[in-house]
Amino acid sequence: MALPNRKDIAPELTWDLTALYPNDTAWYDELKALKKLVTDFSANFDGQLTTPTQIIAGLTALEQIEQKASVIEHYAFLQQASDMTDPHYNQLLKQAEQVLAFVSANIAFFDIQVSQNDTASLDEVAARAPHFASVIRHLKNEKQHLLDPKTEAALALLGPTLNAPEGIYTTARAADMTFEDFEVDGKLYPMSFVLYENTYQYHPNYKIRQKAFKSFSKTLKKYQDTVAATYYTQVAKEKTMATLRGFDSVFDYLLAKQEVSRELFDRQIDLILDKLGPVMQKYAKFVQKAHGLEQMTFADLQIDLDPSFAPKVSLEEAPAYIQKAVSILGVDYAKMVMRAFDERWIDFAVNAGKETGGFETDPYGVHPYILMSWTDELADVYTLAHELGHAGQAILTAQNNSILGSDPSMYLIEAPSTFNELLLTHSLEQSTTDPRMQRFAYAKMLTNTFYHNFVTHLLEAAFQREVYQLIDAGASFDGAKLGELKQKVLKRFWGDTVMIDDQATLTWMRQSHYYMGLYSYTYSAGLTIATQAYLKLLADPQKQVGAWLEFLKLGDQKTPVEAAKVAGVDISTADPLENTIAFLDETVEKIRTLSQEIAK
């Protein structure tokens, strides 16, 4: 059974992009206006950035360019993400990429020339224009790694080509991969990437789950060497860029922009692998016993402990879940994120060619947009709460920061999203005194929020680390080698509790995060901050709500260590991570205790 085409989707299930531009004609006009702004910028400031006054004027002009470029890019990108098979949408994105490459190439001189000023002048810029302080901080840090202007301009022009691997991968996944329908007990089940990830991997029927995973893996395997070659192109490019910019390791290059040390990166991975692994193994054994499974396989890891108690949630019911969950953060915050429903910020549709998974993105000065695929599962409410967490931060950041300083470090980016997932679990838990419902809430927190961020994405990060170590050593890989690396990571975490077969090793093909640098580990880093801030919120709501909202407003004003302190969390030590793992262990024990009570 084929998914519907985009043109057949009801408008109310789609996002409204007219907040960006009313039509393509207006967009094309803005492309021309952007190119003129850039040409004028180059004429006005190239060679003229030698005083704090000139630098501040240049940064102010650069704000206008970046704001216009942000909206232009989103208009093309969002349409293409909604249907990657549409030639017109693909063409719009290609045109946007070419113009944005022109922009990057023609403003490349700016960072280099500004960074050539002495420290006192740069510090004066930050003092006189505090909204540009984060820009100056980064320029001072990056100064030694900038190349000459002609090289920087050439790299900028090559941007669409250098960034092509992610687009090739997502297009292959959304537009080219076709999955075989499968039959169970005489009934035919339709199969797609979205259906597997949103429905079948959670399915309570063992035979459906196993057949779906087999069909899913069969198609992935057909593409493993093509996807591996695409991925190798990405990491080889990153290694080349690291070398060009004078970094000893690709890790140093990728972590530099995050303003995070290798110690924090490795700690996040190793502590979770070694200390959370046994906790999740204990829970997996408990689920295995509850379901009477002879062997726990990779396909069984995301099933509900009590599937007969898993409520369906219609799209019409979703706003009430969100409203109740976020109300603890105050009326203003709730009103802000609830605008997403009436103003159609969200694309809920399930259609052929649509990007899989979910994301939030924010054209500066407009409002955020969210992509997901609604399938009436409670997991969809968690995805929605997660993405609205990003949206809330994006709005508050834009209100309190220049576009040039609005993006927090990648290390922090997943804290607001996972915090909202914890609020959703708290809301579910507080809604009842029924032990079965309480157990359901705890299990959902464990299997949705923490499994997704502390297990799935963390294991991606551990796999990435293996890959980058190969690249740093000058080695290469193919699909089979990547499978070996994934198997090594999975077995380290799951031990003998879960059977890790060849199908399980193909899960390295399921995420586009590998094309975003060292992003995957930041999910658990953000959730560590979110968990500790959430526990503080429960202990002292009046104090912690204010601290959390201040954290959301920061943008790029502070480094990750300093920003986390605003939320009341000290990530310079291992304590927050250790405490979060202990919290998860306590959660597993609560589930076991409630199960004993229910059994009586």
Coordinates of C-alpha atoms in Angstrom, one line a residue:
M1 CA 0.0 0.0 0.0
A2 CA 1.6 3.2 -1.2
L3 CA 1.7 6.4 0.9
P4 CA -0.5 9.3 -0.4
N5 CA 1.1 11.9 -2.6
R6 CA 1.7 15.3 -1.1
K7 CA -0.9 17.0 -3.3
D8 CA -3.6 14.8 -1.8
I9 CA -2.9 15.7 1.8
A10 CA -5.4 17.9 3.6
P11 CA -4.0 21.4 4.2
E12 CA -4.7 21.4 7.9
L13 CA -2.2 18.6 8.3
T14 CA 0.5 20.7 6.7
W15 CA 2.5 23.7 7.7
D16 CA 1.7 27.2 6.4
L17 CA 4.7 28.6 4.6
T18 CA 3.0 31.9 3.6
A19 CA 4.5 33.4 6.8
L20 CA 7.8 33.2 4.9
Y21 CA 6.7 34.4 1.4
P22 CA 3.2 34.4 -0.2
N23 CA 4.5 32.7 -3.4
D24 CA 7.6 31.8 -5.4
T25 CA 7.6 35.2 -7.2
A26 CA 8.2 37.0 -3.9
W27 CA 10.9 34.5 -3.0
Y28 CA 12.7 35.1 -6.3
D29 CA 12.5 38.9 -5.7
E30 CA 14.2 38.4 -2.3
L31 CA 17.0 36.3 -3.9
K32 CA 17.9 39.4 -6.0
A33 CA 17.6 41.7 -3.0
L34 CA 19.9 39.5 -1.0
K35 CA 22.6 39.4 -3.7
K36 CA 22.4 43.3 -3.9
L37 CA 22.8 43.5 -0.1
V38 CA 25.9 41.3 -0.2
T39 CA 27.4 43.2 -3.1
D40 CA 26.9 46.5 -1.2
F41 CA 28.3 44.9 2.0
S42 CA 31.5 43.9 0.2
A43 CA 31.9 47.4 -1.3
N44 CA 31.3 49.1 2.0
F45 CA 33.4 47.0 4.3
D46 CA 36.1 45.1 2.5
G47 CA 39.3 46.6 3.7
Q48 CA 37.5 49.0 6.0
L49 CA 37.3 47.0 9.3
T50 CA 40.1 48.5 11.3
T51 CA 38.2 50.3 14.1
P52 CA 35.6 49.3 16.6
T53 CA 33.1 51.7 15.0
Q54 CA 33.6 50.2 11.6
I55 CA 33.4 46.6 12.9
I56 CA 30.1 47.4 14.7
A57 CA 28.7 48.9 11.5
G58 CA 29.7 45.8 9.6
L59 CA 28.1 43.5 12.1
T60 CA 24.9 45.5 11.9
A61 CA 24.9 45.2 8.1
L62 CA 25.7 41.5 8.4
E63 CA 22.6 41.0 10.6
Q64 CA 20.4 42.2 7.7
I65 CA 22.0 39.8 5.3
E66 CA 21.8 36.8 7.7
Q67 CA 18.1 37.5 8.5
K68 CA 17.1 37.7 4.8
A69 CA 19.2 34.6 4.0
S70 CA 17.6 32.6 6.9
V71 CA 14.1 33.2 5.5
I72 CA 15.1 32.5 1.9
E73 CA 16.8 29.2 2.9
H74 CA 13.8 28.0 4.9
Y75 CA 11.3 28.7 2.2
A76 CA 13.1 26.3 -0.1
F77 CA 14.3 23.8 2.4
L78 CA 10.9 23.2 4.1
Q79 CA 9.1 22.6 0.9
Q80 CA 11.8 20.1 -0.3
A81 CA 11.6 18.3 3.1
S82 CA 7.9 17.9 2.7
D83 CA 8.3 16.1 -0.6
M84 CA 11.8 15.2 -1.9
T85 CA 10.3 13.6 -5.0
D86 CA 9.0 17.0 -6.3
P87 CA 11.3 18.4 -9.0
H88 CA 10.2 22.0 -8.4
Y89 CA 11.0 21.8 -4.7
N90 CA 14.3 20.2 -5.5
Q91 CA 15.1 23.0 -7.9
L92 CA 14.2 25.7 -5.4
L93 CA 16.6 24.2 -2.9
K94 CA 19.4 24.0 -5.4
Q95 CA 18.9 27.7 -6.3
A96 CA 18.8 28.7 -2.7
E97 CA 22.1 26.7 -2.0
Q98 CA 23.8 28.5 -4.9
V99 CA 22.8 31.9 -3.7
L100 CA 23.7 31.1 -0.2
A101 CA 27.1 29.9 -1.4
F102 CA 27.5 33.3 -3.2
V103 CA 26.7 35.0 0.1
S104 CA 29.2 33.0 2.1
A105 CA 31.9 33.5 -0.5
N106 CA 31.4 37.3 -0.7
I107 CA 31.3 37.9 3.1
A108 CA 34.2 35.5 3.8
F109 CA 36.6 38.5 4.1
F110 CA 34.7 39.8 7.2
D111 CA 35.8 37.3 9.8
I112 CA 39.4 37.3 8.6
Q113 CA 39.7 41.1 8.6
V114 CA 38.0 41.6 11.9
S115 CA 40.1 38.9 13.6
Q116 CA 43.3 40.8 12.4
N117 CA 42.5 43.6 14.9
D118 CA 44.2 43.6 18.2
T119 CA 42.5 42.1 21.3
A120 CA 41.9 45.5 22.9
S121 CA 39.9 46.6 19.8
L122 CA 37.9 43.4 19.7
D123 CA 37.1 43.7 23.4
E124 CA 35.9 47.3 22.8
V125 CA 33.5 46.1 20.2
A126 CA 32.1 43.6 22.7
A127 CA 31.8 46.2 25.4
R128 CA 30.2 48.8 23.2
A129 CA 27.8 46.4 21.5
P130 CA 27.1 43.5 23.9
H131 CA 24.7 41.8 21.5
F132 CA 27.7 41.1 19.3
A133 CA 29.9 39.8 22.2
S134 CA 29.5 36.2 21.3
V135 CA 30.6 36.9 17.7
I136 CA 33.8 38.5 19.1
R137 CA 34.4 35.6 21.5
H138 CA 34.2 33.1 18.6
L139 CA 36.4 35.2 16.4
K140 CA 39.1 35.3 19.0
N141 CA 38.9 31.5 19.5
E142 CA 38.9 30.8 15.7
K143 CA 41.5 33.4 14.7
Q144 CA 44.4 30.9 14.4
H145 CA 42.3 28.5 12.3
L146 CA 41.1 31.0 9.7
L147 CA 42.6 30.6 6.2
D148 CA 43.5 33.4 3.8
P149 CA 40.5 35.3 2.2
K150 CA 40.7 33.7 -1.2
T151 CA 40.8 30.2 0.3
E152 CA 37.9 31.0 2.6
A153 CA 35.9 32.4 -0.3
A154 CA 36.6 29.3 -2.5
L155 CA 35.5 27.0 0.3
A156 CA 32.3 29.0 0.7
L157 CA 31.5 28.8 -3.0
L158 CA 32.1 25.0 -2.8
G159 CA 29.6 24.9 0.1
P160 CA 26.7 23.1 -1.8
T161 CA 29.2 20.5 -3.1
L162 CA 30.9 20.0 0.3
N163 CA 27.5 19.7 2.0
A164 CA 26.1 17.3 -0.5
P165 CA 26.5 14.0 1.4
E166 CA 23.7 14.7 3.8
G167 CA 21.3 15.6 0.9
I168 CA 22.3 12.5 -1.0
Y169 CA 21.7 10.3 2.0
T170 CA 18.3 11.8 2.9
T171 CA 17.1 11.7 -0.7
A172 CA 18.1 8.0 -1.0
R173 CA 16.3 7.3 2.3
A174 CA 13.1 9.2 1.5
A175 CA 12.8 9.0 -2.3
D176 CA 14.7 5.9 -3.5
M177 CA 14.4 3.2 -0.7
T178 CA 11.3 1.0 -1.3
F179 CA 10.3 -1.5 1.3
E180 CA 8.5 -4.8 0.8
D181 CA 5.1 -5.1 2.3
F182 CA 4.8 -8.2 4.6
E183 CA 2.2 -10.7 5.6
V184 CA 1.3 -12.0 9.0
D185 CA -1.5 -14.4 9.6
G186 CA -3.0 -13.8 6.2
K187 CA -3.0 -10.0 6.5
L188 CA -0.8 -7.8 4.3
Y189 CA 0.9 -4.9 6.1
P190 CA 2.3 -1.9 4.2
M191 CA 5.9 -1.0 4.8
S192 CA 7.9 2.2 4.6
F193 CA 10.7 3.9 6.6
V194 CA 8.2 6.1 8.5
L195 CA 5.9 3.2 9.2
Y196 CA 8.7 1.1 10.7
E197 CA 10.2 3.9 12.8
N198 CA 6.8 5.3 14.0
T199 CA 4.7 2.2 14.3
Y200 CA 6.2 -1.3 13.7
Q201 CA 9.2 -1.1 16.1
Y202 CA 6.7 -0.5 18.9
H203 CA 4.2 -3.1 17.8
P204 CA 3.0 -5.4 20.5
N205 CA 2.6 -8.4 18.1
Y206 CA 5.9 -10.3 18.1
K207 CA 5.4 -11.7 14.6
I208 CA 4.5 -8.3 13.1
R209 CA 7.5 -6.7 14.8
Q210 CA 10.0 -9.4 13.5
K211 CA 8.6 -9.4 10.0
A212 CA 8.7 -5.6 9.8
F213 CA 12.3 -5.5 11.0
K214 CA 13.2 -8.2 8.5
S215 CA 11.6 -6.2 5.6
F216 CA 13.2 -3.0 6.9
S217 CA 16.7 -4.5 7.2
K218 CA 16.4 -6.2 3.8
T219 CA 16.1 -2.9 2.0
L220 CA 18.7 -1.2 4.1
K221 CA 21.2 -3.9 3.3
K222 CA 20.7 -3.3 -0.5
Y223 CA 22.0 0.3 0.0
Q224 CA 24.7 -0.3 2.6
D225 CA 27.7 0.3 0.4
T226 CA 26.2 3.3 -1.4
V227 CA 25.3 4.9 2.0
A228 CA 28.8 3.9 3.4
A229 CA 30.4 5.6 0.4
T230 CA 28.3 8.7 1.0
Y231 CA 29.2 8.7 4.7
Y232 CA 32.9 8.3 3.9
T233 CA 32.8 11.3 1.6
Q234 CA 31.4 13.3 4.6
V235 CA 34.0 12.2 7.2
A236 CA 36.9 12.5 4.7
K237 CA 35.8 16.1 4.0
E238 CA 35.7 16.8 7.7
K239 CA 39.2 15.4 8.2
T240 CA 40.5 17.5 5.3
M241 CA 39.0 20.6 6.7
A242 CA 40.5 19.8 10.1
T243 CA 43.9 19.5 8.5
L244 CA 43.5 22.6 6.5
R245 CA 42.6 24.6 9.6
G246 CA 45.5 23.3 11.6
F247 CA 43.8 20.9 14.0
D248 CA 45.6 17.8 15.0
S249 CA 42.4 15.7 15.1
V250 CA 39.0 15.7 13.5
F251 CA 37.6 15.6 17.0
D252 CA 39.3 18.8 17.9
Y253 CA 38.0 20.5 14.8
L254 CA 34.4 19.3 15.3
L255 CA 34.3 20.2 19.0
A256 CA 35.9 23.6 18.7
K257 CA 32.7 25.3 17.6
Q258 CA 30.8 23.7 20.4
E259 CA 33.3 25.1 22.9
V260 CA 33.5 21.7 24.5
S261 CA 36.6 19.7 25.5
R262 CA 37.4 16.2 24.4
E263 CA 37.1 15.2 28.0
L264 CA 33.4 16.2 28.2
F265 CA 32.8 14.4 24.9
D266 CA 34.4 11.1 26.0
R267 CA 33.0 11.3 29.5
Q268 CA 29.4 11.4 28.1
I269 CA 30.0 8.4 26.0
D270 CA 32.0 6.2 28.3
L271 CA 30.0 6.8 31.5
I272 CA 26.7 5.9 29.7
L273 CA 28.1 2.9 28.0
D274 CA 29.6 1.5 31.2
K275 CA 27.1 2.7 33.9
L276 CA 23.8 3.0 32.1
G277 CA 24.3 -0.2 30.1
P278 CA 23.7 -2.4 33.1
V279 CA 20.6 -0.4 34.1
M280 CA 19.1 -0.8 30.6
Q281 CA 20.0 -4.5 30.5
K282 CA 18.1 -4.9 33.8
Y283 CA 15.0 -3.2 32.3
A284 CA 15.3 -5.2 29.0
K285 CA 15.3 -8.5 31.0
F286 CA 12.3 -7.3 32.9
V287 CA 10.4 -6.5 29.6
Q288 CA 11.5 -9.8 28.1
K289 CA 10.1 -11.7 31.1
A290 CA 6.9 -9.7 31.0
H291 CA 6.3 -10.5 27.3
G292 CA 7.4 -14.2 27.7
L293 CA 10.1 -13.8 25.0
E294 CA 12.5 -16.6 24.6
Q295 CA 15.2 -14.2 23.4
M296 CA 15.4 -10.4 23.5
T297 CA 16.3 -9.2 20.0
F298 CA 17.1 -5.7 18.8
A299 CA 13.6 -5.6 17.2
D300 CA 12.1 -6.0 20.7
L301 CA 13.8 -3.2 22.5
Q302 CA 11.2 -0.5 22.0
I303 CA 8.1 -2.4 22.9
D304 CA 5.9 -1.2 25.7
L305 CA 6.0 -3.0 29.0
D306 CA 2.2 -3.1 29.0
P307 CA 1.0 -2.7 25.4
S308 CA -2.6 -3.3 26.3
F309 CA -2.5 -0.1 28.4
A310 CA -0.9 2.1 25.7
P311 CA -3.5 4.7 24.7
K312 CA -3.8 6.0 21.2
V313 CA -3.7 9.8 20.9
S314 CA -5.5 11.5 18.0
L315 CA -4.1 14.7 16.6
E316 CA -7.2 16.5 17.9
E317 CA -6.2 15.4 21.5
A318 CA -2.6 16.5 21.2
P319 CA -2.9 20.2 22.1
A320 CA -4.5 19.3 25.5
Y321 CA -1.5 17.0 26.3
I322 CA 0.9 19.7 25.4
Q323 CA -1.0 22.5 27.2
K324 CA -1.1 20.5 30.4
A325 CA 2.5 19.5 30.3
V326 CA 4.0 22.9 29.8
S327 CA 1.7 24.9 32.1
I328 CA 4.2 24.5 34.9
L329 CA 6.5 27.0 33.0
G330 CA 3.8 29.7 33.2
V331 CA 1.0 31.2 31.2
D332 CA 3.3 33.2 28.8
Y333 CA 5.4 30.2 27.9
A334 CA 2.3 28.0 27.3
K335 CA 0.7 30.7 25.1
M336 CA 3.9 31.1 23.1
V337 CA 4.3 27.4 22.1
M338 CA 0.5 26.7 21.7
R339 CA 0.5 29.2 18.9
A340 CA 2.0 26.4 16.8
F341 CA -1.4 24.7 16.4
D342 CA -3.5 27.7 15.3
E343 CA -0.8 29.2 13.1
R344 CA 0.1 25.9 11.5
W345 CA 3.8 25.8 12.4
I346 CA 3.7 22.0 12.2
D347 CA 3.6 19.5 9.3
F348 CA 1.8 16.4 10.6
A349 CA 1.3 14.7 7.2
V350 CA 2.4 11.2 6.3
N351 CA 3.1 11.3 2.6
A352 CA 5.4 9.9 -0.1
G353 CA 8.7 11.6 -0.3
K354 CA 8.6 13.4 3.0
E355 CA 11.7 13.5 5.2
T356 CA 11.5 11.0 8.0
G357 CA 11.8 11.6 11.7
G358 CA 11.2 15.0 13.2
F359 CA 12.9 18.3 13.4
E360 CA 12.4 21.9 14.4
T361 CA 13.9 24.8 12.5
D362 CA 13.5 28.6 13.0
P363 CA 13.7 31.2 10.3
Y364 CA 14.9 34.2 12.4
G365 CA 12.2 36.9 12.8
V366 CA 9.3 34.7 11.7
H367 CA 8.4 31.7 13.8
P368 CA 9.6 28.1 14.2
Y369 CA 8.5 25.3 11.9
I370 CA 8.3 21.6 12.9
L371 CA 8.2 18.5 10.8
M372 CA 7.0 15.2 12.0
S373 CA 4.6 12.4 10.9
W374 CA 1.5 11.8 13.1
T375 CA 0.5 8.2 13.5
D376 CA -1.8 8.5 16.6
E377 CA 0.8 7.0 18.9
L378 CA 1.7 8.4 22.3
A379 CA 5.3 8.5 21.0
D380 CA 4.1 11.2 18.6
V381 CA 3.1 13.4 21.6
Y382 CA 6.6 13.0 22.9
T383 CA 8.1 14.0 19.5
L384 CA 5.8 17.0 19.4
A385 CA 6.7 18.0 23.0
H386 CA 10.3 17.6 22.1
E387 CA 10.2 19.8 19.0
L388 CA 8.1 22.4 20.8
G389 CA 10.8 22.6 23.4
H390 CA 13.2 23.6 20.6
A391 CA 10.6 26.1 19.3
G392 CA 10.2 27.7 22.7
Q393 CA 13.9 28.2 23.1
A394 CA 14.2 29.6 19.5
I395 CA 11.5 32.2 20.1
L396 CA 13.0 33.3 23.4
T397 CA 16.5 33.4 22.0
A398 CA 15.4 35.5 19.0
Q399 CA 13.7 37.9 21.3
N400 CA 16.8 38.4 23.4
N401 CA 19.7 38.1 20.9
S402 CA 21.0 39.2 17.6
I403 CA 20.7 36.6 14.8
L404 CA 24.5 36.5 14.9
G405 CA 24.4 35.3 18.5
S406 CA 21.2 33.4 18.6
D407 CA 22.4 29.8 18.1
P408 CA 23.5 28.1 21.4
S409 CA 26.3 25.6 21.4
M410 CA 25.3 22.3 19.9
Y411 CA 26.2 20.8 23.3
L412 CA 23.2 22.6 24.8
I413 CA 20.7 22.4 22.0
E414 CA 18.8 19.3 23.2
A415 CA 18.3 20.4 26.7
P416 CA 15.0 22.4 26.1
S417 CA 13.5 19.7 24.0
T418 CA 14.2 16.8 26.4
F419 CA 13.1 19.0 29.3
N420 CA 9.7 19.3 27.7
E421 CA 9.5 15.5 27.4
L422 CA 10.1 15.2 31.1
L423 CA 7.3 17.7 31.7
L424 CA 5.0 15.5 29.6
T425 CA 5.9 12.4 31.7
H426 CA 5.3 14.4 34.9
S427 CA 1.9 15.5 33.6
L428 CA 0.9 11.9 32.8
E429 CA 2.1 10.7 36.2
Q430 CA 0.3 13.4 38.1
S431 CA -3.0 12.8 36.3
T432 CA -3.7 9.6 38.2
T433 CA -3.2 7.5 41.4
D434 CA -3.7 4.3 39.4
P435 CA -0.5 2.3 39.8
R436 CA -0.9 1.0 36.2
M437 CA -1.0 4.5 34.8
Q438 CA 1.9 5.6 37.0
R439 CA 3.9 2.6 35.7
F440 CA 3.0 3.6 32.2
A441 CA 4.3 7.1 32.7
Y442 CA 7.6 5.9 34.2
A443 CA 8.0 3.4 31.4
K444 CA 7.3 6.0 28.8
M445 CA 9.9 8.3 30.3
L446 CA 12.4 5.5 30.2
T447 CA 11.6 4.2 26.7
N448 CA 10.7 7.4 24.9
T449 CA 12.7 10.2 26.5
F450 CA 15.7 8.4 27.8
Y451 CA 15.9 5.5 25.4
H452 CA 15.8 7.8 22.4
N453 CA 18.3 10.3 23.8
F454 CA 20.5 8.3 26.2
V455 CA 20.6 5.1 24.3
T456 CA 19.8 5.4 20.6
H457 CA 21.6 8.7 20.0
L458 CA 24.4 7.9 22.5
L459 CA 25.1 4.6 20.7
E460 CA 25.2 6.6 17.5
A461 CA 27.8 8.8 19.2
A462 CA 29.9 5.9 20.3
F463 CA 29.8 4.5 16.8
Q464 CA 30.8 7.9 15.4
R465 CA 33.8 8.0 17.7
E466 CA 34.9 4.6 16.3
V467 CA 34.5 6.0 12.7
Y468 CA 36.5 9.2 13.4
Q469 CA 39.3 7.3 15.1
L470 CA 39.6 5.3 11.8
I471 CA 39.6 8.5 9.8
D472 CA 42.2 10.2 12.1
A473 CA 44.4 7.1 11.6
G474 CA 44.1 7.5 7.8
A475 CA 42.0 4.4 7.3
S476 CA 38.8 3.9 5.2
F477 CA 35.7 1.8 5.5
D478 CA 32.8 0.1 3.6
G479 CA 29.3 -1.0 4.6
A480 CA 30.6 -4.2 6.2
K481 CA 33.2 -2.4 8.3
L482 CA 30.6 0.0 9.6
G483 CA 28.4 -2.9 10.5
E484 CA 31.4 -4.3 12.5
L485 CA 31.8 -1.0 14.3
K486 CA 28.1 -0.8 15.1
Q487 CA 28.1 -4.4 16.4
K488 CA 31.0 -3.6 18.7
V489 CA 29.2 -0.7 20.3
L490 CA 25.9 -2.4 20.6
K491 CA 27.5 -5.4 22.3
R492 CA 29.4 -3.2 24.7
F493 CA 26.2 -1.6 25.9
W494 CA 23.8 -4.5 25.8
G495 CA 26.2 -7.3 26.7
D496 CA 24.5 -10.8 26.4
T497 CA 21.1 -9.4 27.3
V498 CA 20.1 -8.6 23.7
M499 CA 20.9 -10.6 20.6
I500 CA 22.8 -8.4 18.2
D501 CA 22.6 -9.9 14.7
D502 CA 23.4 -8.7 11.2
Q503 CA 20.0 -6.9 11.0
A504 CA 20.8 -4.9 14.2
T505 CA 24.2 -3.8 12.9
L506 CA 22.5 -2.0 9.9
T507 CA 21.0 0.6 12.3
W508 CA 24.0 2.8 11.5
M509 CA 22.1 3.6 8.3
R510 CA 19.0 5.1 10.0
Q511 CA 20.1 8.6 11.0
S512 CA 21.1 11.8 9.2
H513 CA 22.9 12.9 12.4
Y514 CA 26.2 11.5 11.2
Y515 CA 26.3 14.3 8.6
M516 CA 26.0 17.0 11.3
G517 CA 29.4 16.6 13.0
L518 CA 29.5 15.5 16.6
Y519 CA 25.8 16.0 17.2
S520 CA 24.5 12.6 18.4
Y521 CA 26.3 12.8 21.8
T522 CA 24.7 16.1 22.5
Y523 CA 21.3 14.6 23.0
S524 CA 22.4 12.8 26.2
A525 CA 24.4 15.9 27.2
G526 CA 21.4 18.1 26.8
L527 CA 19.2 15.6 28.6
T528 CA 21.6 15.4 31.5
I529 CA 21.2 19.2 32.0
A530 CA 17.5 18.9 31.4
T531 CA 17.1 16.1 34.0
Q532 CA 18.9 17.9 36.7
A533 CA 17.1 21.1 36.0
Y534 CA 13.8 19.2 36.0
L535 CA 14.5 17.6 39.4
K536 CA 15.3 21.1 40.7
L537 CA 12.0 22.3 39.3
L538 CA 10.1 19.6 41.2
A539 CA 11.9 20.6 44.4
D540 CA 11.5 24.3 44.0
P541 CA 9.2 25.4 41.2
Q542 CA 9.1 29.1 42.0
K543 CA 12.9 29.4 41.8
Q544 CA 13.6 27.0 39.0
V545 CA 11.0 28.2 36.5
G546 CA 12.8 31.6 36.4
A547 CA 16.2 30.0 36.1
W548 CA 15.1 27.7 33.3
L549 CA 13.5 30.6 31.3
E550 CA 16.7 32.6 31.7
F551 CA 18.6 29.6 30.4
L552 CA 16.3 29.5 27.3
K553 CA 16.9 33.1 26.6
L554 CA 20.7 32.9 26.5
G555 CA 21.3 32.0 22.9
D556 CA 25.1 32.0 22.4
Q557 CA 25.9 34.4 25.2
K558 CA 27.8 31.9 27.3
T559 CA 29.9 28.7 26.8
P560 CA 28.2 25.4 27.6
V561 CA 29.7 25.1 31.1
E562 CA 28.6 28.7 32.0
A563 CA 25.2 28.4 30.4
A564 CA 24.4 25.2 32.3
K565 CA 25.2 27.0 35.5
V566 CA 22.3 29.5 34.7
A567 CA 20.0 26.5 34.8
G568 CA 21.6 25.4 38.1
V569 CA 23.7 22.5 36.7
D570 CA 27.5 22.2 36.9
I571 CA 28.6 20.1 34.0
S572 CA 32.3 20.7 34.7
T573 CA 32.1 17.5 36.9
A574 CA 30.7 14.1 36.3
D575 CA 28.1 14.5 39.0
P576 CA 25.1 15.6 36.8
L577 CA 25.6 12.6 34.6
E578 CA 26.2 10.2 37.5
N579 CA 23.1 11.5 39.2
T580 CA 21.0 11.2 36.0
I581 CA 22.0 7.5 35.6
A582 CA 21.1 7.0 39.3
F583 CA 17.7 8.6 38.6
L584 CA 17.2 6.1 35.8
D585 CA 18.1 3.2 38.0
E586 CA 15.6 4.4 40.5
T587 CA 13.0 4.7 37.8
V588 CA 13.5 1.1 36.8
E589 CA 13.1 0.0 40.4
K590 CA 9.9 2.0 40.7
I591 CA 8.6 0.2 37.6
R592 CA 9.4 -3.1 39.1
T593 CA 7.8 -2.2 42.4
L594 CA 4.6 -1.0 40.7
S595 CA 4.5 -4.1 38.6
Q596 CA 4.5 -6.2 41.8
E597 CA 1.7 -4.1 43.2
I598 CA -0.3 -4.5 40.0
A599 CA 0.3 -8.3 39.9
K600 CA -1.3 -8.6 43.4

